[in-house]
PDB file of C-alpha atoms (C1' of nucleotides) in Angstrom:
ATOM      1  CA  MET A   1     108.711  89.237 132.102  1.00 56.00           C
ATOM      2  CA  LEU A   2     109.756  91.589 129.406  1.00 56.00           C
ATOM      3  CA  SER A   3     109.765  95.255 130.275  1.00 56.00           C
ATOM      4  CA  LYS A   4     109.424  97.756 127.824  1.00 57.00           C
ATOM      5  CA  THR A   5     112.445  99.833 128.823  1.00 59.00           C
ATOM      6  CA  LYS A   6     113.182 101.910 125.779  1.00 61.00           C
ATOM      7  CA  GLU A   7     111.947 102.572 122.478  1.00 69.00           C
ATOM      8  CA  HIS A   8     113.998 100.169 120.542  1.00 79.00           C
ATOM      9  CA  PRO A   9     116.257  98.183 122.904  1.00 89.00           C
ATOM     10  CA  SER A  10     119.156  95.923 121.644  1.00 92.00           C
ATOM     11  CA  ALA A  11     119.525  92.552 123.028  1.00 94.00           C
ATOM     12  CA  GLU A  12     121.935  93.545 125.560  1.00 94.00           C
ATOM     13  CA  GLU A  13     120.024  96.556 126.756  1.00 93.00           C
ATOM     14  CA  ILE A  14     117.105  94.076 127.378  1.00 94.00           C
ATOM     15  CA  TYR A  15     119.473  91.623 129.360  1.00 95.00           C
ATOM     16  CA  LEU A  16     120.734  94.378 131.346  1.00 94.00           C
ATOM     17  CA  SER A  17     117.199  95.506 132.546  1.00 92.00           C
ATOM     18  CA  VAL A  18     115.911  91.892 132.818  1.00 91.00           C
ATOM     19  CA  HIS A  19     119.108  91.226 134.796  1.00 92.00           C
ATOM     20  CA  LYS A  20     118.330  93.730 137.395  1.00 90.00           C
ATOM     21  CA  VAL A  21     115.182  91.770 138.238  1.00 89.00           C
ATOM     22  CA  TYR A  22     116.274  88.363 137.660  1.00 89.00           C
ATOM     23  CA  PRO A  23     119.886  88.323 138.267  1.00 90.00           C
ATOM     24  CA  ALA A  24     120.276  84.739 137.635  1.00 90.00           C
ATOM     25  CA  ILE A  25     119.245  85.158 133.885  1.00 94.00           C
ATOM     26  CA  GLY A  26     122.088  85.056 131.224  1.00 95.00           C
ATOM     27  CA  LEU A  27     122.479  86.781 127.865  1.00 96.00           C
ATOM     28  CA  THR A  28     122.070  83.493 125.878  1.00 97.00           C
ATOM     29  CA  THR A  29     118.713  82.999 127.328  1.00 96.00           C
ATOM     30  CA  VAL A  30     117.666  86.550 126.461  1.00 96.00           C
ATOM     31  CA  TYR A  31     118.570  85.936 122.939  1.00 97.00           C
ATOM     32  CA  ARG A  32     116.863  82.384 122.885  1.00 96.00           C
ATOM     33  CA  THR A  33     113.841  83.868 124.286  1.00 95.00           C
ATOM     34  CA  LEU A  34     113.703  86.974 121.920  1.00 95.00           C
ATOM     35  CA  GLU A  35     114.127  84.494 118.869  1.00 93.00           C
ATOM     36  CA  LEU A  36     111.108  82.646 120.125  1.00 92.00           C
ATOM     37  CA  LEU A  37     108.869  85.696 120.545  1.00 91.00           C
ATOM     38  CA  VAL A  38     110.061  87.113 117.327  1.00 87.00           C
ATOM     39  CA  GLN A  39     109.053  83.715 115.397  1.00 84.00           C
ATOM     40  CA  ASN A  40     105.782  83.946 116.999  1.00 83.00           C
ATOM     41  CA  GLY A  41     105.175  87.513 116.178  1.00 79.00           C
ATOM     42  CA  LEU A  42     105.075  88.601 119.872  1.00 85.00           C
ATOM     43  CA  VAL A  43     108.139  90.927 119.267  1.00 87.00           C
ATOM     44  CA  PHE A  44     109.457  92.646 116.336  1.00 83.00           C
ATOM     45  CA  LYS A  45     113.161  92.843 115.327  1.00 85.00           C
ATOM     46  CA  PHE A  46     114.456  95.707 113.448  1.00 81.00           C
ATOM     47  CA  ASP A  47     117.933  96.297 112.095  1.00 82.00           C
ATOM     48  CA  PHE A  48     119.058 100.025 111.606  1.00 78.00           C
ATOM     49  CA  GLY A  49     122.254  98.982 110.335  1.00 79.00           C
ATOM     50  CA  ASP A  50     124.434  99.891 113.379  1.00 83.00           C
ATOM     51  CA  GLY A  51     125.432  96.309 113.877  1.00 87.00           C
ATOM     52  CA  ARG A  52     123.073  95.126 116.725  1.00 91.00           C
ATOM     53  CA  ALA A  53     119.445  94.232 116.282  1.00 93.00           C
ATOM     54  CA  ARG A  54     116.555  96.147 118.046  1.00 88.00           C
ATOM     55  CA  PHE A  55     113.579  94.733 119.474  1.00 89.00           C
ATOM     56  CA  GLU A  56     109.941  95.923 120.172  1.00 84.00           C
ATOM     57  CA  LEU A  57     107.018  94.504 121.670  1.00 81.00           C
ATOM     58  CA  SER A  58     103.983  94.051 119.445  1.00 71.00           C
ATOM     59  CA  GLU A  59     101.277  94.363 121.927  1.00 63.00           C
ATOM     60  CA  ASN A  60     101.109  98.157 121.433  1.00 54.00           C
ATOM     61  CA  PRO A  61      97.932 100.051 120.388  1.00 44.00           C
ATOM     62  CA  GLN A  62      97.756 100.364 116.824  1.00 45.00           C
ATOM     63  CA  SER A  63      98.750 104.076 116.767  1.00 41.00           C
ATOM     64  CA  ILE A  64     102.095 102.954 117.867  1.00 53.00           C
ATOM     65  CA  GLY A  65     103.953 100.451 115.743  1.00 59.00           C
ATOM     66  CA  HIS A  66     105.061 102.793 112.942  1.00 70.00           C
ATOM     67  CA  HIS A  67     108.691 103.114 112.523  1.00 74.00           C
ATOM     68  CA  HIS A  68     109.459 105.874 110.398  1.00 83.00           C
ATOM     69  CA  HIS A  69     112.965 107.151 110.266  1.00 84.00           C
ATOM     70  CA  LEU A  70     115.416 109.506 108.476  1.00 86.00           C
ATOM     71  CA  VAL A  71     118.897 107.712 108.269  1.00 81.00           C
ATOM     72  CA  CYS A  72     121.773 109.869 107.527  1.00 82.00           C
ATOM     73  CA  THR A  73     124.147 107.804 105.096  1.00 73.00           C
ATOM     74  CA  GLY A  74     127.025 110.017 105.980  1.00 73.00           C
ATOM     75  CA  CYS A  75     127.277 109.889 109.834  1.00 72.00           C
ATOM     76  CA  GLY A  76     124.667 107.355 110.661  1.00 72.00           C
ATOM     77  CA  ARG A  77     122.497 109.490 112.711  1.00 76.00           C
ATOM     78  CA  ILE A  78     118.695 108.252 113.042  1.00 78.00           C
ATOM     79  CA  ILE A  79     115.748 110.800 113.248  1.00 81.00           C
ATOM     80  CA  ASP A  80     112.359 109.550 114.072  1.00 79.00           C
ATOM     81  CA  TYR A  81     109.831 111.590 112.378  1.00 81.00           C
ATOM     82  CA  THR A  82     106.226 111.894 112.995  1.00 76.00           C
ATOM     83  CA  ASP A  83     105.202 114.289 110.212  1.00 74.00           C
ATOM     84  CA  PHE A  84     102.774 113.157 107.426  1.00 69.00           C
ATOM     85  CA  ILE A  85     102.020 110.165 109.521  1.00 72.00           C
ATOM     86  CA  ASP A  86      98.371 110.231 108.865  1.00 79.00           C
ATOM     87  CA  GLU A  87      98.533 110.205 105.259  1.00 79.00           C
ATOM     88  CA  GLU A  88     101.031 107.535 105.377  1.00 80.00           C
ATOM     89  CA  ILE A  89      99.054 105.371 107.734  1.00 82.00           C
ATOM     90  CA  GLU A  90      95.917 105.606 105.320  1.00 85.00           C
ATOM     91  CA  LEU A  91      98.022 104.397 102.521  1.00 85.00           C
ATOM     92  CA  LEU A  92      99.842 101.694 104.372  1.00 85.00           C
ATOM     93  CA  LYS A  93      96.680 100.344 105.592  1.00 87.00           C
ATOM     94  CA  ARG A  94      95.493  99.920 101.994  1.00 88.00           C
ATOM     95  CA  THR A  95      98.605  98.673 101.043  1.00 88.00           C
ATOM     96  CA  GLU A  96      98.812  96.182 103.608  1.00 89.00           C
ATOM     97  CA  LYS A  97      95.396  94.804 102.972  1.00 90.00           C
ATOM     98  CA  GLY A  98      96.264  94.239  99.355  1.00 90.00           C
ATOM     99  CA  LEU A  99      99.556  92.662 100.017  1.00 89.00           C
ATOM    100  CA  SER A 100      98.217  90.479 102.563  1.00 91.00           C
ATOM    101  CA  LYS A 101      95.727  89.149 100.173  1.00 91.00           C
ATOM    102  CA  LYS A 102      97.988  88.798  97.293  1.00 91.00           C
ATOM    103  CA  HIS A 103     100.938  87.377  98.925  1.00 90.00           C
ATOM    104  CA  HIS A 104      99.245  85.429 101.709  1.00 91.00           C
ATOM    105  CA  PHE A 105     101.150  87.409 104.456  1.00 90.00           C
ATOM    106  CA  THR A 106      99.810  88.162 107.700  1.00 88.00           C
ATOM    107  CA  ILE A 107     101.435  91.572 108.282  1.00 88.00           C
ATOM    108  CA  MET A 108     101.795  92.816 111.654  1.00 80.00           C
ATOM    109  CA  ASN A 109     104.236  95.718 111.289  1.00 80.00           C
ATOM    110  CA  HIS A 110     106.127  97.960 109.054  1.00 85.00           C
ATOM    111  CA  LEU A 111     109.316 100.111 108.640  1.00 84.00           C
ATOM    112  CA  ILE A 112     109.966 103.067 106.569  1.00 87.00           C
ATOM    113  CA  GLN A 113     113.183 104.693 106.203  1.00 85.00           C
ATOM    114  CA  PHE A 114     114.401 107.608 104.216  1.00 87.00           C
ATOM    115  CA  TYR A 115     118.240 107.605 103.468  1.00 81.00           C
ATOM    116  CA  GLY A 116     120.058 110.685 102.648  1.00 82.00           C
ATOM    117  CA  LEU A 117     122.628 113.207 104.032  1.00 82.00           C
ATOM    118  CA  CYS A 118     121.820 115.270 107.071  1.00 84.00           C
ATOM    119  CA  ASP A 119     122.457 119.251 107.270  1.00 85.00           C
ATOM    120  CA  ARG A 120     125.956 118.494 108.759  1.00 78.00           C
ATOM    121  CA  CYS A 121     126.999 115.844 106.385  1.00 75.00           C
ATOM    122  CA  GLN A 122     126.067 118.091 103.518  1.00 72.00           C
ATOM    123  CA  LYS A 123     128.331 120.690 104.550  1.00 64.00           C
ATOM    124  CA  SER A 124     131.194 118.773 105.209  1.00 57.00           C
ATOM    125  CA  ARG A 125     131.850 117.820 101.682  1.00 50.00           C
TER     126      ARG A 125
ATOM    127  CA  MET B   1     134.903  99.806  88.384  1.00 55.00           C
ATOM    128  CA  LEU B   2     131.986  98.421  90.153  1.00 55.00           C
ATOM    129  CA  SER B   3     129.677  96.185  88.034  1.00 56.00           C
ATOM    130  CA  LYS B   4     126.184  95.658  89.089  1.00 57.00           C
ATOM    131  CA  THR B   5     125.976  91.948  89.123  1.00 60.00           C
ATOM    132  CA  LYS B   6     123.042  91.593  91.293  1.00 60.00           C
ATOM    133  CA  GLU B   7     119.999  93.258  92.783  1.00 69.00           C
ATOM    134  CA  HIS B   8     121.474  93.608  96.273  1.00 79.00           C
ATOM    135  CA  PRO B   9     124.959  92.079  96.597  1.00 89.00           C
ATOM    136  CA  SER B  10     126.842  91.884  99.953  1.00 92.00           C
ATOM    137  CA  ALA B  11     130.303  93.090 100.369  1.00 94.00           C
ATOM    138  CA  GLU B  12     131.539  89.582  99.787  1.00 94.00           C
ATOM    139  CA  GLU B  13     129.540  89.252  96.596  1.00 93.00           C
ATOM    140  CA  ILE B  14     131.027  92.338  95.407  1.00 94.00           C
ATOM    141  CA  TYR B  15     134.570  91.326  96.320  1.00 95.00           C
ATOM    142  CA  LEU B  16     134.152  87.901  94.405  1.00 93.00           C
ATOM    143  CA  SER B  17     132.889  89.632  91.196  1.00 91.00           C
ATOM    144  CA  VAL B  18     135.427  92.324  91.338  1.00 91.00           C
ATOM    145  CA  HIS B  19     138.035  90.010  92.234  1.00 92.00           C
ATOM    146  CA  LYS B  20     137.538  88.125  88.879  1.00 89.00           C
ATOM    147  CA  VAL B  21     138.426  91.141  86.837  1.00 89.00           C
ATOM    148  CA  TYR B  22     141.100  92.653  89.307  1.00 89.00           C
ATOM    149  CA  PRO B  23     142.405  89.542  91.059  1.00 90.00           C
ATOM    150  CA  ALA B  24     144.765  91.724  93.000  1.00 90.00           C
ATOM    151  CA  ILE B  25     142.063  93.426  95.010  1.00 93.00           C
ATOM    152  CA  GLY B  26     141.447  92.364  98.538  1.00 95.00           C
ATOM    153  CA  LEU B  27     138.349  92.230 100.611  1.00 96.00           C
ATOM    154  CA  THR B  28     139.511  95.119 102.715  1.00 96.00           C
ATOM    155  CA  THR B  29     139.634  97.498  99.651  1.00 96.00           C
ATOM    156  CA  VAL B  30     136.132  96.429  98.747  1.00 96.00           C
ATOM    157  CA  TYR B  31     134.876  97.533 102.160  1.00 96.00           C
ATOM    158  CA  ARG B  32     137.018 100.843 102.274  1.00 96.00           C
ATOM    159  CA  THR B  33     135.841 101.830  98.903  1.00 95.00           C
ATOM    160  CA  LEU B  34     132.195 100.811  99.603  1.00 94.00           C
ATOM    161  CA  GLU B  35     132.373 102.754 102.741  1.00 92.00           C
ATOM    162  CA  LEU B  36     133.657 105.903 100.741  1.00 92.00           C
ATOM    163  CA  LEU B  37     130.855 105.572  98.211  1.00 90.00           C
ATOM    164  CA  VAL B  38     128.202 105.214 100.685  1.00 87.00           C
ATOM    165  CA  GLN B  39     129.262 108.244 102.331  1.00 83.00           C
ATOM    166  CA  ASN B  40     129.168 110.210  99.237  1.00 83.00           C
ATOM    167  CA  GLY B  41     125.855 109.116  98.303  1.00 78.00           C
ATOM    168  CA  LEU B  42     126.997 107.113  95.273  1.00 85.00           C
ATOM    169  CA  VAL B  43     125.911 103.647  96.685  1.00 87.00           C
ATOM    170  CA  PHE B  44     123.235 102.657  99.156  1.00 82.00           C
ATOM    171  CA  LYS B  45     123.716 100.451 102.009  1.00 85.00           C
ATOM    172  CA  PHE B  46     120.679  98.322 103.147  1.00 81.00           C
ATOM    173  CA  ASP B  47     120.271  95.764 106.010  1.00 82.00           C
ATOM    174  CA  PHE B  48     117.776  93.243 105.821  1.00 78.00           C
ATOM    175  CA  GLY B  49     118.613  91.724 109.175  1.00 78.00           C
ATOM    176  CA  ASP B  50     120.226  88.764 107.778  1.00 82.00           C
ATOM    177  CA  GLY B  51     123.695  89.686 109.312  1.00 88.00           C
ATOM    178  CA  ARG B  52     125.462  91.045 106.079  1.00 91.00           C
ATOM    179  CA  ALA B  53     124.937  94.633 104.428  1.00 93.00           C
ATOM    180  CA  ARG B  54     123.516  94.821 101.048  1.00 88.00           C
ATOM    181  CA  PHE B  55     124.692  97.487  98.554  1.00 89.00           C
ATOM    182  CA  GLU B  56     123.510  99.045  95.480  1.00 84.00           C
ATOM    183  CA  LEU B  57     124.355 101.737  93.101  1.00 81.00           C
ATOM    184  CA  SER B  58     122.375 104.767  93.081  1.00 72.00           C
ATOM    185  CA  GLU B  59     122.793 105.873  89.400  1.00 63.00           C
ATOM    186  CA  ASN B  60     119.767 104.317  88.601  1.00 54.00           C
ATOM    187  CA  PRO B  61     116.833 105.962  86.785  1.00 45.00           C
ATOM    188  CA  GLN B  62     114.563 107.350  88.988  1.00 44.00           C
ATOM    189  CA  SER B  63     111.930 104.661  88.538  1.00 41.00           C
ATOM    190  CA  ILE B  64     114.149 102.327  90.210  1.00 53.00           C
ATOM    191  CA  GLY B  65     115.620 102.770  93.597  1.00 58.00           C
ATOM    192  CA  HIS B  66     112.281 101.555  95.345  1.00 69.00           C
ATOM    193  CA  HIS B  67     112.932  98.993  97.608  1.00 74.00           C
ATOM    194  CA  HIS B  68     109.649  97.606  99.048  1.00 82.00           C
ATOM    195  CA  HIS B  69     109.839  94.387 100.612  1.00 84.00           C
ATOM    196  CA  LEU B  70     107.739  91.890 102.508  1.00 86.00           C
ATOM    197  CA  VAL B  71     109.916  90.281 105.206  1.00 81.00           C
ATOM    198  CA  CYS B  72     108.708  87.095 107.077  1.00 82.00           C
ATOM    199  CA  THR B  73     109.645  87.206 110.831  1.00 73.00           C
ATOM    200  CA  GLY B  74     109.184  83.474 110.856  1.00 73.00           C
ATOM    201  CA  CYS B  75     111.610  82.332 108.232  1.00 72.00           C
ATOM    202  CA  GLY B  76     113.407  85.367 107.133  1.00 72.00           C
ATOM    203  CA  ARG B  77     112.070  85.092 103.539  1.00 76.00           C
ATOM    204  CA  ILE B  78     112.234  88.428 101.635  1.00 78.00           C
ATOM    205  CA  ILE B  79     109.688  89.152  98.834  1.00 81.00           C
ATOM    206  CA  ASP B  80     110.067  92.161  96.607  1.00 78.00           C
ATOM    207  CA  TYR B  81     106.778  93.429  95.603  1.00 80.00           C
ATOM    208  CA  THR B  82     105.911  95.983  93.011  1.00 75.00           C
ATOM    209  CA  ASP B  83     102.050  96.098  93.566  1.00 74.00           C
ATOM    210  CA  PHE B  84     100.646  99.595  94.595  1.00 70.00           C
ATOM    211  CA  ILE B  85     103.924 101.218  93.877  1.00 72.00           C
ATOM    212  CA  ASP B  86     102.389 104.159  91.993  1.00 79.00           C
ATOM    213  CA  GLU B  87     100.335 105.280  94.792  1.00 79.00           C
ATOM    214  CA  GLU B  88     103.189 104.664  97.187  1.00 80.00           C
ATOM    215  CA  ILE B  89     105.426 106.792  95.086  1.00 81.00           C
ATOM    216  CA  GLU B  90     103.157 109.621  94.761  1.00 85.00           C
ATOM    217  CA  LEU B  91     102.935 109.922  98.465  1.00 85.00           C
ATOM    218  CA  LEU B  92     106.519 109.101  98.950  1.00 84.00           C
ATOM    219  CA  LYS B  93     107.508 112.065  96.907  1.00 86.00           C
ATOM    220  CA  ARG B  94     105.354 114.549  98.842  1.00 88.00           C
ATOM    221  CA  THR B  95     106.777 113.020 102.060  1.00 87.00           C
ATOM    222  CA  GLU B  96     110.352 113.406 100.814  1.00 89.00           C
ATOM    223  CA  LYS B  97     109.732 116.915 100.001  1.00 90.00           C
ATOM    224  CA  GLY B  98     108.390 117.738 103.293  1.00 90.00           C
ATOM    225  CA  LEU B  99     110.870 116.015 105.316  1.00 89.00           C
ATOM    226  CA  SER B 100     113.724 117.577 103.365  1.00 91.00           C
ATOM    227  CA  LYS B 101     112.553 120.884 104.100  1.00 91.00           C
ATOM    228  CA  LYS B 102     111.744 120.305 107.782  1.00 91.00           C
ATOM    229  CA  HIS B 103     114.814 118.440 108.770  1.00 90.00           C
ATOM    230  CA  HIS B 104     117.319 119.871 106.238  1.00 91.00           C
ATOM    231  CA  PHE B 105     117.864 116.163 104.863  1.00 90.00           C
ATOM    232  CA  THR B 106     118.754 115.561 101.184  1.00 88.00           C
ATOM    233  CA  ILE B 107     116.818 112.311 100.830  1.00 87.00           C
ATOM    234  CA  MET B 108     118.280 110.055  98.248  1.00 80.00           C
ATOM    235  CA  ASN B 109     116.378 106.817  98.733  1.00 80.00           C
ATOM    236  CA  HIS B 110     114.135 105.222 100.861  1.00 84.00           C
ATOM    237  CA  LEU B 111     113.158 101.653 102.179  1.00 84.00           C
ATOM    238  CA  ILE B 112     109.880 100.245 102.921  1.00 87.00           C
ATOM    239  CA  GLN B 113     109.398  96.996 104.424  1.00 84.00           C
ATOM    240  CA  PHE B 114     106.280  95.102 105.905  1.00 87.00           C
ATOM    241  CA  TYR B 115     106.954  92.539 108.506  1.00 82.00           C
ATOM    242  CA  GLY B 116     104.760  89.652 109.059  1.00 82.00           C
ATOM    243  CA  LEU B 117     104.227  85.826 108.635  1.00 82.00           C
ATOM    244  CA  CYS B 118     104.357  84.289 105.228  1.00 85.00           C
ATOM    245  CA  ASP B 119     101.848  81.476 104.405  1.00 85.00           C
ATOM    246  CA  ARG B 120     104.193  78.731 105.259  1.00 78.00           C
ATOM    247  CA  CYS B 121     105.022  80.073 108.714  1.00 75.00           C
ATOM    248  CA  GLN B 122     101.397  80.755 109.551  1.00 73.00           C
ATOM    249  CA  LYS B 123     100.527  77.148 109.059  1.00 65.00           C
ATOM    250  CA  SER B 124     103.353  75.793 110.960  1.00 57.00           C
ATOM    251  CA  ARG B 125     102.255  77.097 114.290  1.00 50.00           C
TER     252      ARG B 125
ATOM    253  C1'  DC C   1     160.713 112.258 100.337  1.00 59.49           C
ATOM    254  C1'  DT C   2     155.752 112.573 101.582  1.00 59.49           C
ATOM    255  C1'  DG C   3     150.998 111.268 101.652  1.00 59.49           C
ATOM    256  C1'  DG C   4     147.868 108.091 100.168  1.00 59.49           C
ATOM    257  C1'  DT C   5     146.299 103.191  99.220  1.00 59.49           C
ATOM    258  C1'  DT C   6     146.542  98.346  99.459  1.00 59.49           C
ATOM    259  C1'  DG C   7     146.608  93.519 101.578  1.00 59.49           C
ATOM    260  C1'  DC C   8     147.324  90.675 105.247  1.00 59.49           C
ATOM    261  C1'  DA C   9     146.352  88.994 109.634  1.00 59.49           C
ATOM    262  C1'  DA C  10     144.669  90.149 113.742  1.00 59.49           C
ATOM    263  C1'  DA C  11     141.050  92.181 116.395  1.00 59.49           C
ATOM    264  C1'  DC C  12     136.397  93.149 117.182  1.00 59.49           C
ATOM    265  C1'  DG C  13     131.508  92.747 118.370  1.00 59.49           C
ATOM    266  C1'  DG C  14     127.077  91.093 118.316  1.00 59.49           C
ATOM    267  C1'  DT C  15     125.056  86.634 117.811  1.00 59.49           C
ATOM    268  C1'  DT C  16     125.025  81.453 117.901  1.00 59.49           C
ATOM    269  C1'  DT C  17     126.282  77.075 119.513  1.00 59.49           C
ATOM    270  C1'  DG C  18     128.196  72.945 122.231  1.00 59.49           C
ATOM    271  C1'  DC C  19     127.723  70.979 126.382  1.00 59.49           C
ATOM    272  C1'  DA C  20     127.420  69.926 131.153  1.00 59.49           C
ATOM    273  C1'  DT C  21     124.284  71.334 134.886  1.00 59.49           C
ATOM    274  C1'  DT C  22     119.886  72.644 136.635  1.00 59.49           C
ATOM    275  C1'  DT C  23     114.902  72.659 136.548  1.00 59.49           C
ATOM    276  C1'  DT C  24     110.553  70.945 135.405  1.00 59.49           C
ATOM    277  C1'  DT C  25     107.008  67.433 134.868  1.00 59.49           C
TER     278       DT C  25
ATOM    279  C1'  DA D   1     113.743  59.283 134.859  1.00 59.49           C
ATOM    280  C1'  DA D   2     113.008  61.737 130.810  1.00 59.49           C
ATOM    281  C1'  DA D   3     112.825  66.192 128.782  1.00 59.49           C
ATOM    282  C1'  DA D   4     113.212  70.983 128.680  1.00 59.49           C
ATOM    283  C1'  DA D   5     115.620  75.000 129.892  1.00 59.49           C
ATOM    284  C1'  DT D   6     119.856  77.565 131.325  1.00 59.49           C
ATOM    285  C1'  DG D   7     124.701  79.449 131.828  1.00 59.49           C
ATOM    286  C1'  DC D   8     129.127  79.528 130.607  1.00 59.49           C
ATOM    287  C1'  DA D   9     132.635  79.610 127.428  1.00 59.49           C
ATOM    288  C1'  DA D  10     134.055  78.852 122.823  1.00 59.49           C
ATOM    289  C1'  DA D  11     132.997  79.399 118.117  1.00 59.49           C
ATOM    290  C1'  DC D  12     131.183  81.945 114.290  1.00 59.49           C
ATOM    291  C1'  DC D  13     131.001  85.503 110.847  1.00 59.49           C
ATOM    292  C1'  DG D  14     130.729  89.797 108.764  1.00 59.49           C
ATOM    293  C1'  DT D  15     133.373  93.957 109.308  1.00 59.49           C
ATOM    294  C1'  DT D  16     137.126  97.018 111.197  1.00 59.49           C
ATOM    295  C1'  DT D  17     141.861  98.083 112.160  1.00 59.49           C
ATOM    296  C1'  DG D  18     147.115  97.971 112.815  1.00 59.49           C
ATOM    297  C1'  DC D  19     150.942  97.986 110.279  1.00 59.49           C
ATOM    298  C1'  DA D  20     154.160  97.147 107.026  1.00 59.49           C
ATOM    299  C1'  DA D  21     154.808  97.108 101.814  1.00 59.49           C
ATOM    300  C1'  DC D  22     153.758  99.552  97.964  1.00 59.49           C
ATOM    301  C1'  DC D  23     152.627 103.358  94.774  1.00 59.49           C
ATOM    302  C1'  DA D  24     151.830 108.281  93.237  1.00 59.49           C
ATOM    303  C1'  DG D  25     153.257 112.956  92.726  1.00 59.49           C
TER     304       DG D  25
END
DNA sequence: CTGGTTGCAAACGGTTTGCATTTTT
DNA sequence: AAAAATGCAAACCGTTTGCAACCAG
């Protein structure tokens, strides 16, 4: 029913792609369905601060599901990085385990973002 | 000019508190000023996915400026945690250094969020 | 006089909601 | 027939923008 068309599709992008297959479906239904899926942990909802929510299926193999970004606070550019992931994952696993136990949370995903200024924005000041 | 009234105040909360001191100021000016400050790296802008942006001064001593949260995807509850921070900081410092060099980013802050279901939301399903 | 800052009100854009209709059981 | 799901249009709400008034140099 939900095809994975993009890395982090927005609700509207999901609507458009689903609409191709089921032209009868409306944007409202997409929103309502997404809300359900998110509440049941089947889909994750992220917010990169660009005004629209992003969604992603959580059925991925473990190796995926890491959301590590560099966000430029000057121009809003977002860079996905994959460096140092191994070390990070190792620590994150431990941290998740500890946090789950202590706060009685079932952790299903995580988001790591570094904020700063990209090369372009550093020069332009 | 900007008083630090809360951990992560929204634009409107900032407006209200500034407005008490300078009743002449308008919400628009707050937004415009915040945008400037964010672009110059003096203030950080976060998004917890609740529809409004959150801001925080970046003039803090280094030990602060860590934004580590547990976010419940069921009910939206946000828990600030401080466990495992030391280990994380150690890794983050290394990661930041590497990323800065490789992507020519000046990293000034970071955000770590774990998504999952809190104890309440696990039961209610 | 010129350029920048401000507040107000209107516009904007993604998301949510009310409600009548359709579908499902 | 009752309950659930759907689409449409309107409402919502945080944020942005156009514009005229105001202020600074």
